[in-house]
CSV table of C-alpha atoms in Angstrom, one decimal:
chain,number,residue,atom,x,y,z
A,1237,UNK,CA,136.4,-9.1,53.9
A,1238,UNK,CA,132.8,-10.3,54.5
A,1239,UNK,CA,132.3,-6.6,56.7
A,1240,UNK,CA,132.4,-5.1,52.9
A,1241,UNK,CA,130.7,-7.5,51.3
A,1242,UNK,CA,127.8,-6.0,49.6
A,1243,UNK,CA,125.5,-9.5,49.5
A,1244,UNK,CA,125.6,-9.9,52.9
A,1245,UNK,CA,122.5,-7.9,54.9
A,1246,UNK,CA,123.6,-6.5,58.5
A,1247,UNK,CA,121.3,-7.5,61.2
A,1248,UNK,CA,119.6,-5.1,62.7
A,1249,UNK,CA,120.3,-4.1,66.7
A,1250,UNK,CA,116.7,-4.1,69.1
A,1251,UNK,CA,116.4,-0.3,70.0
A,1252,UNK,CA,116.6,0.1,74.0
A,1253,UNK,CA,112.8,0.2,75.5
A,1254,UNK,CA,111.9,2.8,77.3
A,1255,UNK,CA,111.5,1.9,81.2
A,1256,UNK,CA,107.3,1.8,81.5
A,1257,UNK,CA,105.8,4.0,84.3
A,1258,UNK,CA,102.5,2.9,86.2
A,1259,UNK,CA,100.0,5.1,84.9
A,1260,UNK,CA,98.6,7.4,87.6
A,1261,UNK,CA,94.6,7.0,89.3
A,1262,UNK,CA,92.2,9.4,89.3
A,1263,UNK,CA,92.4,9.2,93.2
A,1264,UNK,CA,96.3,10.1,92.9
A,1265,UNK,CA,99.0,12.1,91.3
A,1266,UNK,CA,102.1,10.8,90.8
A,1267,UNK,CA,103.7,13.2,92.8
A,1268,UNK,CA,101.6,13.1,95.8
A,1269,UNK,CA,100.4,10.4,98.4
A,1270,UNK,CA,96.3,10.5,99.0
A,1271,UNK,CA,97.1,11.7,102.5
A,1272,UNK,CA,99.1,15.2,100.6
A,1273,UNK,CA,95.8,15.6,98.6
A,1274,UNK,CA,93.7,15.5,101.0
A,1275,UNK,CA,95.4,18.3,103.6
A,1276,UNK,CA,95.9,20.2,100.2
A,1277,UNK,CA,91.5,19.7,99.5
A,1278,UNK,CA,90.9,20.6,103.4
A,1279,UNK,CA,93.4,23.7,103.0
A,1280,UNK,CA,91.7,25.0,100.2
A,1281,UNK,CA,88.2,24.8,101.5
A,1282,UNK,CA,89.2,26.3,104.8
A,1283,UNK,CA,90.9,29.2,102.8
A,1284,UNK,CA,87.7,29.6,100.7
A,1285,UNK,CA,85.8,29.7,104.2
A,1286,UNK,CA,87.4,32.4,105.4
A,1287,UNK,CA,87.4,34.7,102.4
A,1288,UNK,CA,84.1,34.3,102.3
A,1289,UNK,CA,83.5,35.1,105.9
A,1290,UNK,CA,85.9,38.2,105.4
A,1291,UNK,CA,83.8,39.3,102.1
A,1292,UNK,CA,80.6,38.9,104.3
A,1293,UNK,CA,81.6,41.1,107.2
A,1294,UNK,CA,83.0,43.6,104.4
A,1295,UNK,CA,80.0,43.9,103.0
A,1296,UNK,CA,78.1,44.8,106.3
A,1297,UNK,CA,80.5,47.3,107.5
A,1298,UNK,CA,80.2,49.2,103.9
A,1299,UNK,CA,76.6,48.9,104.7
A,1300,UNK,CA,76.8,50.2,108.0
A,1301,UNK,CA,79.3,53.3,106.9
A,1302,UNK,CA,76.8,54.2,104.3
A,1303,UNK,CA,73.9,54.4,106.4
A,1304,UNK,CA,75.9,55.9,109.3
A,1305,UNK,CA,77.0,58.5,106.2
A,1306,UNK,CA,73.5,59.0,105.1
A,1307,UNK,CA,72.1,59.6,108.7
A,1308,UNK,CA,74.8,62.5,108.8
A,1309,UNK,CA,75.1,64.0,105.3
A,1310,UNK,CA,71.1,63.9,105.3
A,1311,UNK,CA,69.9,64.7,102.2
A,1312,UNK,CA,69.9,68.1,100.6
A,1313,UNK,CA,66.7,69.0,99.5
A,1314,UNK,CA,67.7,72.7,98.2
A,1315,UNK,CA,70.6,71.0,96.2
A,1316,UNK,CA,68.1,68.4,95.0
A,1317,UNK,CA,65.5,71.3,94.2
A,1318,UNK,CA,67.8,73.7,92.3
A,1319,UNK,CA,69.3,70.4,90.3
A,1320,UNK,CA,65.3,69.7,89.5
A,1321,UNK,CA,64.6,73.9,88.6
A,1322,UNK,CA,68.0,74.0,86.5
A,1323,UNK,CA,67.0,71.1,84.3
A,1324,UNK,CA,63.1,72.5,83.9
A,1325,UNK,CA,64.7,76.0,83.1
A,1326,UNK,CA,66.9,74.1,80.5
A,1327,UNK,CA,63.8,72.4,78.4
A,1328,UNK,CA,62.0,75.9,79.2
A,1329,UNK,CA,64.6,77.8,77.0
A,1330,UNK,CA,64.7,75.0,74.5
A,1331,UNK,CA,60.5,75.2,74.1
A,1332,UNK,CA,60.6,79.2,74.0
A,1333,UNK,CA,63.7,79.1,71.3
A,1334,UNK,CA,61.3,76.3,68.9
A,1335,UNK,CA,58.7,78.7,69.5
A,1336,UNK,CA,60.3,81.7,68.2
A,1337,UNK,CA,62.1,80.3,65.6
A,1338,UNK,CA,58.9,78.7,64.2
A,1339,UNK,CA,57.6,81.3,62.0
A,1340,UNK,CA,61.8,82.9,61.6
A,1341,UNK,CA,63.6,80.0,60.3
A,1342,UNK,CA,62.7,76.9,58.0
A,1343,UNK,CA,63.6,74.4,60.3
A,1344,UNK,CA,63.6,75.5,63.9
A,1345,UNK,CA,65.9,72.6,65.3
A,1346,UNK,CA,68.8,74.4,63.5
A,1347,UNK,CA,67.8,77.1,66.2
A,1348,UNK,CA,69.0,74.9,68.9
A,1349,UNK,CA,71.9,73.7,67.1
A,1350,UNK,CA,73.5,76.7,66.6
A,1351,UNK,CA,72.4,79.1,69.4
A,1352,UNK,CA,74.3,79.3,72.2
A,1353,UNK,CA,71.2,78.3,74.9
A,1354,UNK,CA,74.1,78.7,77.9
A,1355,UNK,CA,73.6,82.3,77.4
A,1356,UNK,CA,69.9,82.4,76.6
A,1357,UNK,CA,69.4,80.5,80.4
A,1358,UNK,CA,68.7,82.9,83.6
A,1359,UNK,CA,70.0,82.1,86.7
A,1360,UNK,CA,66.5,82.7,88.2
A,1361,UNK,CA,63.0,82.7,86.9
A,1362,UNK,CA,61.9,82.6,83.1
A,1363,UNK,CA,64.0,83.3,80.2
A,1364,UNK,CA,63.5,86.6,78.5
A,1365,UNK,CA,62.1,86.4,75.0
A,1366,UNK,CA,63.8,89.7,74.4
A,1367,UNK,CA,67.3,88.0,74.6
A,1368,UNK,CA,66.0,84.7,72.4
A,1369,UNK,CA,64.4,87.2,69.5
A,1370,UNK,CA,67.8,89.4,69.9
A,1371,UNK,CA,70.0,85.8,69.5
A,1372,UNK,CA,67.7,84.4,66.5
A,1373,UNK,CA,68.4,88.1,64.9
A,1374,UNK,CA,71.9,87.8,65.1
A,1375,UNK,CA,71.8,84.2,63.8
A,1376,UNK,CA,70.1,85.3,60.8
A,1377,UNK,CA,71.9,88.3,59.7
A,1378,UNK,CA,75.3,85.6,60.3
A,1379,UNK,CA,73.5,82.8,58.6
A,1380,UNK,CA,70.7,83.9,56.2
A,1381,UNK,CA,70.5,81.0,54.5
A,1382,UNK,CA,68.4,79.6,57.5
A,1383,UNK,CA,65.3,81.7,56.5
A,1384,UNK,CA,62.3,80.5,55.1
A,1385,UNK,CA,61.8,80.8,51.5
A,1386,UNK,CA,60.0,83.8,50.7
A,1387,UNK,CA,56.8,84.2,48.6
A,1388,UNK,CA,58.5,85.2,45.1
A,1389,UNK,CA,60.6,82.4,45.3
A,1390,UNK,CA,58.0,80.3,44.8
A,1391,UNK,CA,58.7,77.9,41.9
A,1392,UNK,CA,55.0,77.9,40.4
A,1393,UNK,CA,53.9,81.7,40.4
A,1394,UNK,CA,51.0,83.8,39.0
A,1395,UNK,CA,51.3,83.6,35.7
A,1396,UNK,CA,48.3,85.6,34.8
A,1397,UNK,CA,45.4,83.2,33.8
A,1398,UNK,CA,42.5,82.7,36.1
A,1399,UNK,CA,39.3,84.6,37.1
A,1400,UNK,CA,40.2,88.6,38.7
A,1401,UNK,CA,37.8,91.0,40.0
A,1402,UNK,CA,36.1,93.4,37.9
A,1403,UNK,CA,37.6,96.6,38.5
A,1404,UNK,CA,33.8,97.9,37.6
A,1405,UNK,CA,30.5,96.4,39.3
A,1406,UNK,CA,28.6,94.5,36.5
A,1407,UNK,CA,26.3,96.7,34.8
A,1408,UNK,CA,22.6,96.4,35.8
A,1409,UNK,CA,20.6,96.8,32.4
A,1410,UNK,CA,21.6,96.0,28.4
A,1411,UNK,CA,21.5,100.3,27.7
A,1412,UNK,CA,24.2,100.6,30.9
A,1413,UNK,CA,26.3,97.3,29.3
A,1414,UNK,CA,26.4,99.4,25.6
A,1415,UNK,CA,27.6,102.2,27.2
A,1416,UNK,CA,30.4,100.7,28.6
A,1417,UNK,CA,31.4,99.1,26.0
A,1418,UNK,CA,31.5,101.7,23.5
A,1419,UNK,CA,33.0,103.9,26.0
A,1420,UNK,CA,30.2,106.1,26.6
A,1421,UNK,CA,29.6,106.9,30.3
């Protein structure tokens, strides 16, 4: 019964060692022989080669379509032109809409904001400041809130005090100044 003995110590049984693998050189994988790596290294660049040949001739015939598509489209001056006069008519009808609603509205931006300037822009020549004066009118019947403040809603007002004209020129003599004042004329 020494196998149950509880005095006795069991000896311990050496753990298998893992078999050791060479550890692989820089110059080599594991996997592959030097000669593998070095077809692989001359595949590669050869690849990258010719990619970047085929990117350079790509780039020349997009070069060459776009000045072969530029020698036949031309370029269109009257499209050009009527893009130019479109945006000068657009900053037109926004200068003649600040300048009417300077002296209608307390801030004239709000003109801008809220006016349709689609409408207010001719097809041809200048914009009519009939049609702006007609818009801002409309806008400020809808919105009258937009209005200046008028004069007797000033906050400080008249209140009476200061120097007013005589209603009467100043007497010339003393005699003249009596009469006046006692209401003889």
């Amino acid at each position: 019964m020494p196998e149950n003995d509880p005095t006795t110590t069991p000896t311990p049984t050496p753990e298998p060692k893992p078999e050791e693998k060479p550890a692989p050189t820089p110059e080599t994988k594991p996997e592959e022989k030097p000669d593998e790596t070095a077809d692989a290294l001359q595949a590669e660049k050869d690849a990258r080669a010719a990619a970047e040949k085929e990117a350079a001739d790509l780039k020349a015939e997009n070069a060459r379509l776009r000045r072969s598509n530029a020698a036949t489209k031309g370029t269109d001056l009257d499209e050009i032109r009527s893009e130019v006069r479109a945006e000068f008519v657009g900053q037109l009808v926004r200068a003649e809409v600040r300048a009417a609603a300077s002296g209608r509205l307390a801030d004239p931006a709000d003109a801008l904001a809220l006016l349709d300037l689609e409408k207010l822009t001719p097809e041809k020549g200048e914009p009519d400041p009939a049609a702006i004066k007609a818009a801002l009118d409309e806008l400020l019947t809808a919105k009258p809130y937009l209005a200046p403040a008028g004069e007797g809603s000033k906050v400080w007002g008249d209140v009476g005090a200061g120097q007013r004209k005589s209603a009467r020129p100043e007497p010339a003599t003393p005699l003249e100044r009596l009469r006046n004042a006692f209401g003889n004329s």
